[in-house]
Amino acid sequence: MSDQLAHGLPAALLEVSLLLAVAVLVGLVAQRIHIPITVVLAVVGVLLVELGADLATTSFVAGAGLKELLLNLFLPILIFEAALGLSTREFMRNLVAITGLATVALVISAGLVGVGLNVILGIPLVVALLFGVLISATDPVAVVAIFREVGVPKRLLTIVEGESLLNDGVAIVLYSMLLTVAAGHSMTISEGVTEFIVVSVGGLLLGAVAGTLAVLLLPHLPRLPAAAFSVAIAYSTFVLAEIWHVSGVMATLAAGVAIGGMLESRAGESVRDLLHELWESLAFIANALLFLFIGLALDFALIRENLAAIGVGVVAVLVARPLAVIPLMIFLERATRIPKVGNRNSAVVVWGGLRGGVALALALALPQDLAARDQIVALTGGVVMATLLVNATTISFAVHALGLDKPTPAELYLEALGRFAAVNAAREKLRELDLEDDLVGAHLDVAEADARDELSRSHLSHEAEVQVLVLRGLHIERETYQGLADAGLLPPIATRTLLQEIDDEIEEVEVGELRVDAARRAHLPWYGRAHRWLLGVMPEPLGVDLTEVAYIEVSARRLAAGNAVKELEAFRDLPQVELGCVDGAVATFVHWRDSAAERLAVLEESEEVDRVQLKRRQAKALGHIAAAEVLNEMVMTGVLSPAVAEQAAQHVSREIGEAGH
């Protein structure tokens, strides 16, 4: 360790700790004034520098330091967390739109910006294109944070998040290629395209393989080792990819998507909850520090010297974004028949093109001898601040003005029913505990009256009300499947199939195209069908008996449909709910329950299914789980020590496991 680092690191760590504390306090203020925390933190960083604060941290974010921090510390966290939280189903369904935005739209935008600056400001074309590439990629750090705070429709969020994650890797690859050309090395178009494909696809393949192998180990890992393992995967895929000269961003993205897509079927509830909480916490810390560092890294003196050029750059970026996005979306909708994105969603995609740490880090890392380097750094800093101060602070107003955050009549109807049920539950609990109070009761009466008024104002048609109830029943079924999987009573392949099936049906209900008789068949994507077939031909314990899996799936369908029937019957006691609508919704699930029962009867008569052995195996699993739950509860209450509880669990598990041997 160098003397400079040894002397500077303790002071920097202290400053980072204090800055993180500042970020937490600033976050409280930002929530109250309804300004994204990322914007406020960047401004705080700028103010610290402008007020002359002598910070050791500034030396770490100067020049290429911010790029090294971003690539080696922050990006693996931010990319993996965003990928883990993405809906893999939505991501794959919108992959054409996401890929088009992250590649074609980025190249068009970069070209328009580069040519514009070359013509207007006289910046050398290669350098101008270099700026166009680094500034055209929407920053996942900025975009993901802002859109999650604002709250937008699921599909729009997936498209914006997916684009911001994917085009980050694309921009870094193109940046490296153009930097090589700017340094005087020749590169043909075919060589550039080949390198781009190899670097991008190589990163995706590496991440997909690593993520798939990692998620296969999750069922065998306790909570804390599983959390530590996820951190290891996020960083190792990124670093290995960079060492092997492929895209680290693409590798971490693919690993996160692979793990997130199979998390529901491969990990228990406690592991899933811990992973999401861990990565949300890490992302908050990384986000807060990164935007503070952005403020510290901005050279306002340089920005003030280039205000006119920055004005040109801001206009070029704001004009190039819609020119690249809107025609591409129209073309993709017509040529590839992807689901229509719509004008309102396209407007938000355009205005949500925020720039942040990635652009600034790449600009600061440019070689000192590069022509017009200082001007490019100033342009980047100015555009980053402009999009943060203008786009980020107004995106919530844009979403609201376009009505994208407006709840649907069905959502308002269900929310009112939920409020009414909650009031009744509160009253029942107060009576049970003999804690009835006149003042509390009066406020509960007001809450009930508000719920009744909301229900009376809802003007859902008979068909729409039935659709709402069916949708609620499907979500109850989904909870049943997930509960069975968490209890160890569904193998992962059955869990994935049933969740895919129920998600198909939820989507069909939302668009009004549910086919009751044709339902209960999972329309697995090609990779899902290939995986199921592979498991069926492999010998145990690597493979599975697909006939046995089919029996388990039908049993789960019958149980889930029965649970939905029970829950929907409770709607008969709620006000403003037509009994005919309840009857219509219940009939759907009764039909599915009876169909599953008939299918089970056929399977039980088949010699291919050893029903006794299968039920014994399920009983063993349930016995293991019940014993573990009781012992864990005794540990939590202090009755048993962890060591004694573990010994007891091993003894019980051994006895249960010997049944049938």
XYZ file of C-alpha atoms in Angstrom:
661
model
C 0.000 0.000 0.000
C 1.469 3.378 -0.985
C 2.163 6.039 1.653
C -0.339 8.379 -0.008
C -3.098 5.777 0.185
C -2.162 4.805 3.731
C -2.421 8.421 4.884
C -5.459 9.349 2.804
C -7.643 6.260 3.262
C -8.577 6.699 6.978
C -9.615 10.312 6.382
C -11.565 9.296 3.268
C -13.364 6.514 5.153
C -14.333 8.958 7.909
C -15.600 11.442 5.323
C -17.553 8.738 3.488
C -19.188 7.696 6.775
C -20.163 11.297 7.482
C -21.376 11.771 3.904
C -23.539 8.675 4.236
C -25.045 10.114 7.413
C -25.660 13.352 5.521
C -27.331 11.342 2.746
C -29.756 9.788 5.233
C -30.685 13.176 6.694
C -30.938 14.751 3.248
C -33.222 11.890 2.221
C -35.681 12.852 4.957
C -35.750 16.436 3.686
C -36.049 15.312 0.045
C -39.113 13.219 0.882
C -40.828 16.198 2.504
C -40.193 18.572 -0.402
C -40.960 15.869 -3.021
C -37.620 16.148 -4.845
C -35.712 12.969 -5.780
C -32.986 12.302 -3.232
C -30.432 11.736 -5.985
C -30.840 15.335 -7.178
C -30.469 16.778 -3.692
C -27.383 14.669 -2.979
C -25.657 15.799 -6.182
C -26.388 19.430 -5.289
C -25.005 18.870 -1.764
C -21.782 17.523 -3.266
C -21.461 20.554 -5.545
C -22.076 22.948 -2.634
C -19.406 21.246 -0.531
C -16.847 21.842 -3.275
C -18.016 25.394 -3.985
C -17.824 26.272 -0.289
C -14.198 25.202 -0.305
C -14.477 22.015 1.751
C -11.065 20.332 1.838
C -12.062 16.665 1.516
C -9.706 13.729 1.151
C -12.510 11.977 -0.754
C -12.186 14.498 -3.591
C -8.834 13.020 -4.591
C -10.418 9.592 -4.983
C -13.112 10.850 -7.382
C -10.869 13.133 -9.433
C -9.904 12.156 -12.966
C -10.203 8.428 -13.603
C -10.840 7.780 -9.897
C -14.610 8.113 -10.280
C -14.569 5.596 -13.144
C -12.619 3.086 -11.051
C -14.995 3.526 -8.110
C -18.019 3.264 -10.380
C -16.884 0.164 -12.242
C -15.294 -1.759 -9.388
C -17.503 -0.781 -6.444
C -20.843 0.748 -7.379
C -21.923 -0.721 -10.727
C -21.913 -4.405 -9.656
C -24.233 -3.487 -6.773
C -26.550 -1.238 -8.755
C -26.770 -3.460 -11.850
C -27.298 -6.678 -9.876
C -29.932 -5.142 -7.563
C -31.907 -3.708 -10.471
C -31.668 -6.984 -12.429
C -32.709 -9.011 -9.374
C -35.809 -6.850 -8.973
C -36.774 -6.970 -12.647
C -39.701 -9.127 -13.657
C -37.927 -11.714 -15.821
C -41.235 -12.480 -17.504
C -41.800 -8.814 -18.425
C -38.149 -8.390 -19.404
C -38.260 -11.300 -21.861
C -41.656 -10.233 -23.245
C -40.323 -6.738 -23.950
C -36.832 -7.835 -24.984
C -37.216 -6.579 -28.573
C -38.173 -3.071 -27.433
C -35.502 -3.023 -24.718
C -32.749 -4.253 -27.050
C -33.773 -1.791 -29.753
C -33.674 1.136 -27.331
C -30.357 0.032 -25.819
C -28.580 -0.449 -29.156
C -30.200 1.153 -32.209
C -31.642 4.159 -30.367
C -28.360 4.703 -28.537
C -26.335 4.616 -31.766
C -28.773 6.999 -33.521
C -28.751 9.399 -30.580
C -24.962 9.257 -30.296
C -24.604 9.901 -34.023
C -26.986 12.877 -33.982
C -25.294 14.423 -30.949
C -21.796 13.801 -32.311
C -22.490 15.229 -35.754
C -24.307 18.207 -34.233
C -21.386 19.124 -31.953
C -18.915 18.572 -34.779
C -20.810 20.999 -37.038
C -21.733 23.634 -34.442
C -18.779 23.576 -32.044
C -16.073 22.260 -34.351
C -15.150 19.360 -32.053
C -13.287 16.597 -33.984
C -15.831 14.054 -35.231
C -14.414 11.011 -33.408
C -14.249 12.939 -30.130
C -17.753 14.330 -30.663
C -19.055 10.806 -31.320
C -17.249 9.677 -28.173
C -19.206 12.291 -26.224
C -22.414 11.238 -28.012
C -21.930 7.632 -26.889
C -21.164 8.348 -23.242
C -23.985 10.900 -22.910
C -26.668 8.957 -24.840
C -26.811 6.020 -22.439
C -29.487 6.538 -19.808
C -27.871 5.916 -16.450
C -29.356 2.951 -14.531
C -28.279 4.559 -11.274
C -30.405 7.623 -11.972
C -33.275 6.079 -13.920
C -34.012 3.091 -11.680
C -33.967 5.184 -8.513
C -36.251 7.900 -9.886
C -38.790 5.597 -11.542
C -39.159 3.413 -8.478
C -39.842 6.489 -6.375
C -42.368 7.887 -8.858
C -44.310 4.685 -9.421
C -45.143 3.850 -13.045
C -46.964 0.961 -14.769
C -45.139 -2.373 -14.641
C -44.467 -2.626 -18.375
C -43.170 0.940 -18.621
C -40.921 0.385 -15.609
C -39.540 -2.808 -17.170
C -38.797 -1.103 -20.508
C -37.107 1.891 -18.898
C -35.138 -0.209 -16.399
C -34.186 -2.775 -19.014
C -33.004 -0.107 -21.453
C -31.005 1.747 -18.808
C -29.309 -1.468 -17.660
C -28.544 -2.852 -21.112
C -27.463 0.362 -22.804
C -25.004 1.031 -20.014
C -22.995 -1.990 -21.094
C -23.431 -1.057 -24.765
C -22.176 2.482 -24.121
C -19.085 1.284 -22.242
C -18.193 -1.110 -25.075
C -18.671 1.566 -27.773
C -16.756 4.077 -25.630
C -13.755 1.738 -25.477
C -13.867 1.152 -29.229
C -14.092 4.867 -30.108
C -11.354 5.687 -27.617
C -9.099 3.259 -29.489
C -9.878 5.038 -32.763
C -9.367 8.469 -31.149
C -5.929 7.323 -30.001
C -4.931 6.809 -33.636
C -5.518 3.072 -34.039
C -7.482 1.984 -37.091
C -10.602 -0.155 -36.853
C -12.866 -1.165 -39.721
C -16.638 -1.273 -39.334
C -16.648 -5.076 -39.573
C -13.962 -5.312 -36.886
C -15.945 -2.950 -34.670
C -19.187 -4.899 -35.102
C -17.397 -8.189 -34.407
C -15.743 -6.849 -31.261
C -19.019 -5.379 -30.055
C -20.855 -8.694 -30.504
C -18.085 -10.738 -28.877
C -17.765 -8.418 -25.878
C -21.521 -8.060 -25.324
C -22.612 -11.644 -25.985
C -19.588 -13.013 -24.114
C -20.580 -11.045 -21.026
C -24.202 -12.165 -21.273
C -23.220 -15.844 -21.637
C -20.791 -15.672 -18.723
C -23.383 -14.054 -16.470
C -26.178 -16.401 -17.518
C -24.073 -19.499 -16.801
C -22.807 -18.140 -13.470
C -26.286 -17.044 -12.386
C -27.872 -20.372 -13.316
C -25.217 -22.379 -11.469
C -25.532 -20.082 -8.455
C -29.303 -20.361 -8.225
C -29.059 -24.170 -8.311
C -27.123 -23.979 -5.032
C -29.592 -21.669 -3.267
C -31.862 -24.437 -1.852
C -28.846 -25.879 -0.031
C -27.742 -22.592 1.570
C -29.043 -21.059 4.831
C -30.096 -17.407 4.836
C -26.805 -15.650 5.642
C -24.547 -17.815 3.430
C -27.058 -17.318 0.592
C -26.836 -13.541 1.024
C -23.035 -13.628 1.069
C -23.026 -15.896 -1.988
C -25.182 -13.435 -3.957
C -22.669 -10.647 -3.263
C -19.847 -12.921 -4.418
C -21.704 -13.696 -7.658
C -22.400 -10.017 -8.398
C -18.760 -8.981 -8.041
C -17.073 -12.113 -9.393
C -19.046 -12.111 -12.657
C -18.234 -8.434 -13.191
C -14.510 -8.783 -12.458
C -14.076 -12.068 -14.362
C -15.791 -10.596 -17.397
C -13.484 -7.576 -17.386
C -10.424 -9.825 -16.969
C -11.573 -11.934 -19.929
C -12.201 -8.759 -21.971
C -15.961 -9.099 -22.176
C -18.599 -6.771 -20.731
C -18.763 -6.797 -16.932
C -22.058 -4.895 -16.980
C -23.636 -7.476 -19.293
C -22.308 -10.331 -17.148
C -23.686 -8.929 -13.889
C -26.970 -8.065 -15.583
C -27.387 -11.609 -16.947
C -26.476 -13.155 -13.587
C -29.022 -10.990 -11.779
C -31.789 -11.747 -14.279
C -31.052 -15.508 -14.124
C -31.142 -15.577 -10.316
C -34.185 -13.312 -10.093
C -36.090 -15.409 -12.618
C -35.646 -18.642 -10.650
C -35.617 -17.194 -7.132
C -39.271 -17.962 -6.427
C -38.872 -21.642 -7.230
C -35.372 -22.230 -5.848
C -35.286 -20.251 -2.585
C -37.492 -20.208 0.495
C -39.381 -17.164 1.702
C -36.800 -16.207 4.341
C -33.939 -16.347 1.818
C -35.920 -14.339 -0.765
C -36.829 -11.667 1.771
C -33.255 -11.389 3.012
C -31.814 -11.123 -0.503
C -34.234 -8.364 -1.508
C -33.674 -6.437 1.731
C -29.900 -6.821 1.480
C -29.696 -5.622 -2.101
C -32.133 -2.760 -1.571
C -29.974 -1.601 1.347
C -26.742 -1.934 -0.638
C -28.293 -0.088 -3.582
C -29.470 2.754 -1.326
C -25.966 3.172 0.119
C -24.318 2.980 -3.309
C -26.856 5.395 -4.812
C -26.421 7.934 -2.037
C -22.634 7.904 -2.115
C -22.412 7.898 -5.906
C -24.537 11.006 -6.337
C -22.606 12.761 -3.593
C -19.431 11.795 -5.436
C -20.896 13.152 -8.685
C -21.314 16.510 -6.988
C -17.772 16.365 -5.634
C -16.343 15.420 -9.049
C -18.047 18.225 -10.994
C -15.689 21.081 -11.856
C -17.974 24.112 -11.715
C -15.218 26.491 -12.783
C -14.800 24.475 -15.986
C -18.580 24.356 -16.450
C -18.874 28.155 -16.090
C -16.196 28.638 -18.749
C -18.157 26.528 -21.242
C -21.764 27.603 -20.594
C -22.487 28.403 -24.252
C -21.157 25.026 -25.420
C -23.087 23.280 -22.648
C -26.275 24.957 -23.856
C -25.654 23.513 -27.325
C -24.916 20.091 -25.799
C -28.091 20.073 -23.693
C -30.243 21.001 -26.705
C -28.523 18.367 -28.855
C -29.120 15.641 -26.247
C -32.755 16.623 -25.630
C -33.498 16.745 -29.368
C -31.631 13.538 -30.254
C -33.431 11.436 -27.625
C -36.986 11.675 -29.098
C -35.645 11.506 -32.664
C -33.977 8.210 -31.790
C -36.699 6.671 -29.599
C -40.078 7.522 -31.151
C -39.455 6.454 -34.794
C -37.759 3.272 -33.575
C -40.732 2.359 -31.375
C -43.160 2.943 -34.246
C -41.022 0.805 -36.572
C -40.690 -2.051 -34.044
C -44.437 -2.052 -33.332
C -45.217 -2.410 -37.038
C -42.335 -4.617 -38.184
C -42.066 -7.061 -35.275
C -45.635 -6.772 -33.945
C -44.470 -6.155 -30.387
C -47.201 -5.010 -27.974
C -47.904 -1.323 -28.567
C -45.867 0.929 -26.295
C -48.166 3.909 -26.808
C -47.553 7.642 -27.038
C -47.798 8.290 -23.290
C -45.291 5.582 -22.436
C -42.962 6.738 -25.223
C -43.101 10.288 -23.845
C -42.029 9.062 -20.411
C -39.273 6.911 -21.939
C -37.958 10.026 -23.720
C -38.184 12.381 -20.744
C -36.878 9.718 -18.381
C -33.555 9.558 -20.209
C -31.550 10.802 -17.229
C -27.760 10.920 -17.178
C -25.611 10.375 -14.123
C -22.456 8.778 -12.777
C -21.664 6.556 -15.756
C -21.445 9.459 -18.223
C -19.407 11.646 -15.872
C -17.058 8.811 -14.888
C -16.338 7.961 -18.533
C -15.718 11.606 -19.373
C -13.308 12.133 -16.462
C -11.401 8.997 -17.496
C -10.598 10.412 -20.965
C -6.863 10.771 -21.640
C -5.410 14.171 -20.767
C -3.924 14.579 -24.247
C -7.239 13.931 -26.041
C -8.329 16.843 -28.232
C -11.068 18.984 -26.599
C -10.970 16.800 -23.449
C -11.753 19.661 -21.056
C -14.660 20.755 -23.218
C -16.055 17.205 -23.273
C -15.766 16.987 -19.463
C -17.541 20.338 -19.118
C -20.263 19.302 -21.576
C -20.808 16.036 -19.720
C -20.997 17.703 -16.320
C -23.407 20.324 -17.639
C -25.722 17.794 -19.314
C -25.697 15.541 -16.219
C -26.681 18.454 -13.975
C -29.299 19.639 -16.475
C -31.031 16.246 -16.670
C -30.912 15.870 -12.884
C -32.208 19.372 -12.181
C -34.812 19.438 -14.963
C -35.827 15.913 -16.040
C -35.507 14.229 -12.651
C -37.454 16.908 -10.796
C -40.278 16.993 -13.354
C -40.646 13.318 -14.306
C -43.188 12.721 -11.536
C -45.279 15.631 -12.857
C -45.040 14.207 -16.380
C -46.186 10.777 -15.182
C -49.068 12.361 -13.264
C -50.066 14.681 -16.137
C -50.192 11.722 -18.520
C -52.322 9.774 -16.033
C -49.888 6.866 -15.815
C -50.019 6.826 -12.014
C -53.806 6.930 -11.886
C -55.338 3.782 -10.340
C -57.860 1.926 -12.465
C -61.526 1.676 -11.413
C -60.901 -1.982 -10.572
C -57.995 -1.042 -8.286
C -60.107 1.615 -6.541
C -62.920 -0.916 -6.097
C -60.614 -3.517 -4.551
C -58.945 -0.875 -2.372
C -62.335 0.169 -0.987
C -63.275 -3.449 -0.296
C -59.941 -3.914 1.429
C -60.540 -0.868 3.628
C -63.971 -2.152 4.615
C -62.583 -5.591 5.483
C -59.735 -3.965 7.460
C -62.177 -1.908 9.554
C -64.193 -5.021 10.383
C -61.016 -6.887 11.345
C -59.939 -4.022 13.617
C -63.312 -3.982 15.363
C -63.220 -7.737 15.831
C -59.731 -7.615 17.356
C -60.720 -4.823 19.770
C -63.760 -6.824 20.911
C -61.649 -9.944 21.311
C -59.138 -8.130 23.549
C -61.825 -6.130 25.386
C -60.191 -2.868 24.302
C -63.193 -1.162 22.702
C -62.952 2.616 22.905
C -65.608 5.142 21.884
C -63.174 7.550 20.189
C -61.349 4.787 18.301
C -64.715 3.311 17.366
C -65.892 6.666 16.017
C -62.857 6.942 13.738
C -63.411 3.384 12.551
C -66.989 4.395 11.703
C -65.637 7.266 9.607
C -63.224 4.910 7.827
C -66.087 2.497 7.113
C -68.280 5.326 5.792
C -65.467 6.455 3.474
C -65.092 2.902 2.163
C -68.842 2.631 1.573
C -68.850 5.959 -0.279
C -65.974 4.813 -2.479
C -67.807 1.576 -3.242
C -71.017 3.428 -4.068
C -69.092 5.680 -6.489
C -67.589 2.734 -8.326
C -69.403 2.100 -11.571
C -68.046 -1.247 -12.632
C -70.118 -3.259 -15.039
C -71.180 -6.779 -14.086
C -68.458 -8.229 -16.312
C -65.807 -5.899 -14.885
C -66.763 -6.772 -11.308
C -66.555 -10.492 -12.079
C -63.159 -9.853 -13.680
C -61.926 -8.099 -10.506
C -63.037 -11.020 -8.340
C -61.501 -13.592 -10.689
C -58.257 -11.625 -10.612
C -58.323 -11.706 -6.813
C -58.907 -15.462 -6.908
C -55.922 -15.941 -9.231
C -53.678 -14.030 -6.851
C -54.900 -16.275 -4.015
C -53.937 -19.284 -6.124
C -50.500 -17.775 -6.762
C -49.982 -17.295 -3.017
C -50.974 -20.939 -2.510
C -48.405 -22.180 -5.018
C -45.671 -20.042 -3.486
C -46.609 -21.253 -0.005
C -46.448 -24.891 -1.100
C -43.058 -24.282 -2.699
C -41.744 -22.575 0.449
C -42.970 -25.550 2.480
C -40.978 -27.918 0.277
C -44.075 -29.629 -1.132
C -43.529 -28.515 -4.735
C -40.361 -29.336 -6.694
C -38.802 -26.321 -8.438
C -39.877 -27.441 -11.921
C -43.518 -27.708 -10.773
C -43.309 -24.316 -9.055
C -42.008 -22.606 -12.189
C -44.656 -24.271 -14.360
C -47.543 -23.339 -12.051
C -46.355 -19.762 -11.557
C -45.944 -19.365 -15.321
C -49.451 -20.722 -15.794
C -51.021 -18.426 -13.203
C -49.173 -15.388 -14.551
C -50.502 -16.193 -18.037
C -54.031 -16.302 -16.645
C -53.621 -13.061 -14.661
C -52.457 -11.355 -17.844
C -55.396 -12.767 -19.808
C -57.862 -11.485 -17.205
C -56.283 -8.010 -17.255
C -56.826 -7.770 -21.023
C -60.240 -9.459 -20.865
C -59.279 -12.624 -22.749
C -59.336 -15.375 -20.122
C -60.238 -18.720 -21.678
C -61.557 -20.754 -18.787
C -61.687 -24.104 -20.542
C -58.320 -23.620 -22.252
C -56.609 -22.432 -19.074
C -54.641 -24.544 -16.588
C -52.018 -25.128 -19.238
C -48.712 -23.356 -18.781
C -47.504 -21.768 -22.005
C -43.845 -22.108 -21.135
C -41.304 -20.125 -23.180
C -38.900 -22.144 -25.319
C -36.173 -22.156 -22.679
C -38.714 -23.342 -20.068
C -39.837 -26.213 -22.293
C -36.214 -27.150 -23.024
C -35.386 -27.149 -19.312
C -38.404 -29.311 -18.465
C -37.538 -31.806 -21.205
C -33.915 -31.958 -20.038
C -34.957 -32.724 -16.456
C -37.255 -35.444 -17.743
C -34.526 -37.341 -19.600
C -31.828 -37.013 -16.930
C -31.549 -39.728 -14.242
C -32.376 -38.909 -10.625
C -31.279 -37.092 -8.526
C -30.319 -34.689 -11.340
C -33.568 -35.254 -13.203
C -37.228 -35.686 -12.239
C -40.067 -38.059 -13.039
C -42.357 -35.886 -15.182
C -45.337 -38.178 -14.521
C -44.865 -37.663 -10.802
C -44.447 -33.923 -11.347
C -47.714 -33.855 -13.303
C -49.492 -35.511 -10.352
C -48.072 -32.928 -7.953
C -49.069 -30.066 -10.262
C -52.670 -31.261 -10.569
C -52.872 -31.729 -6.784
C -51.619 -28.164 -6.299
C -54.152 -26.838 -8.823
C -57.009 -28.508 -6.949
C -55.831 -27.116 -3.611
C -55.242 -23.609 -5.009
C -58.656 -23.484 -6.701
C -60.293 -24.646 -3.463
C -58.529 -21.885 -1.516
C -59.723 -19.314 -4.041
C -63.316 -20.521 -3.674
C -63.139 -20.181 0.126
C -61.668 -16.675 -0.031
C -64.117 -15.439 -2.663
C -67.096 -16.658 -0.647
C -66.136 -14.044 1.982
C -66.964 -11.306 -0.549
C -70.657 -12.149 -0.120
C -70.604 -10.389 3.278
C -69.154 -7.134 1.932
C -71.380 -4.194 0.911
C -71.938 -3.113 -2.699
C -70.883 -6.547 -4.000
C -73.427 -8.215 -6.253
C -73.998 -11.833 -5.283
C -74.320 -12.694 -8.967
C -70.781 -11.419 -9.555
C -69.459 -13.546 -6.701
C -71.320 -16.551 -8.129
C -69.755 -15.932 -11.548
C -66.223 -15.688 -10.160
C -66.642 -18.669 -7.835
C -67.969 -20.784 -10.708
C -64.672 -20.353 -12.580
C -62.616 -21.732 -9.704
C -65.119 -24.478 -8.917
C -64.797 -25.575 -12.546
C -61.007 -25.650 -12.260
C -61.140 -27.468 -8.903
C -63.489 -30.138 -10.248
C -61.435 -30.527 -13.438
C -58.311 -31.045 -11.333
C -60.132 -33.617 -9.183
C -61.172 -35.538 -12.301
C -57.632 -35.438 -13.650
C -56.291 -36.700 -10.306
C -58.696 -39.609 -10.378
C -57.374 -40.593 -13.797
C -53.747 -40.296 -12.665
C -54.366 -42.304 -9.482
C -55.715 -45.188 -11.548
C -52.576 -45.143 -13.680
C -49.822 -47.578 -12.822
C -47.244 -44.908 -13.665
C -47.796 -43.049 -10.379
C -46.905 -44.629 -7.041
C -49.465 -42.629 -5.059
C -48.586 -44.156 -1.697
C -44.880 -43.413 -2.102
C -45.601 -39.893 -3.341
C -47.835 -39.050 -0.384
C -45.281 -40.530 1.994
C -42.622 -38.282 0.486
C -44.894 -35.254 0.898
C -45.621 -36.258 4.498
C -41.894 -36.466 5.194
C -41.339 -32.979 3.783
C -44.199 -31.550 5.825
C -42.893 -33.290 8.954
C -39.409 -31.830 8.448
C -40.831 -28.337 7.995
C -43.209 -28.490 10.964
C -40.430 -29.686 13.279
C -38.024 -27.008 12.055
C -40.621 -24.238 12.521
C -41.310 -25.226 16.140
C -37.620 -25.512 17.006
C -36.832 -22.150 15.356
C -39.605 -20.523 17.354
C -38.151 -21.988 20.566
C -34.747 -20.550 19.642
C -36.257 -17.117 18.967
C -37.997 -17.082 22.360
C -34.838 -18.212 24.160
C -36.181 -21.594 25.285
C -33.481 -23.503 23.367
C -29.984 -22.588 22.320
C -29.231 -22.805 18.571
C -26.875 -25.757 19.144
C -29.485 -27.757 21.104
C -32.195 -26.898 18.557
C -29.959 -28.034 15.690
C -29.254 -31.335 17.473
C -32.986 -31.860 18.064
C -33.773 -31.048 14.422
C -31.191 -33.554 13.194
C -32.637 -36.257 15.457
C -36.232 -35.648 14.314
C -35.184 -35.410 10.672
C -33.287 -38.688 10.922
C -36.332 -40.464 12.370
C -38.668 -39.035 9.737
C -36.215 -39.832 6.963
C -36.078 -43.509 7.944
C -39.820 -43.938 7.347
C -40.301 -46.420 4.524
C -36.690 -47.704 4.503
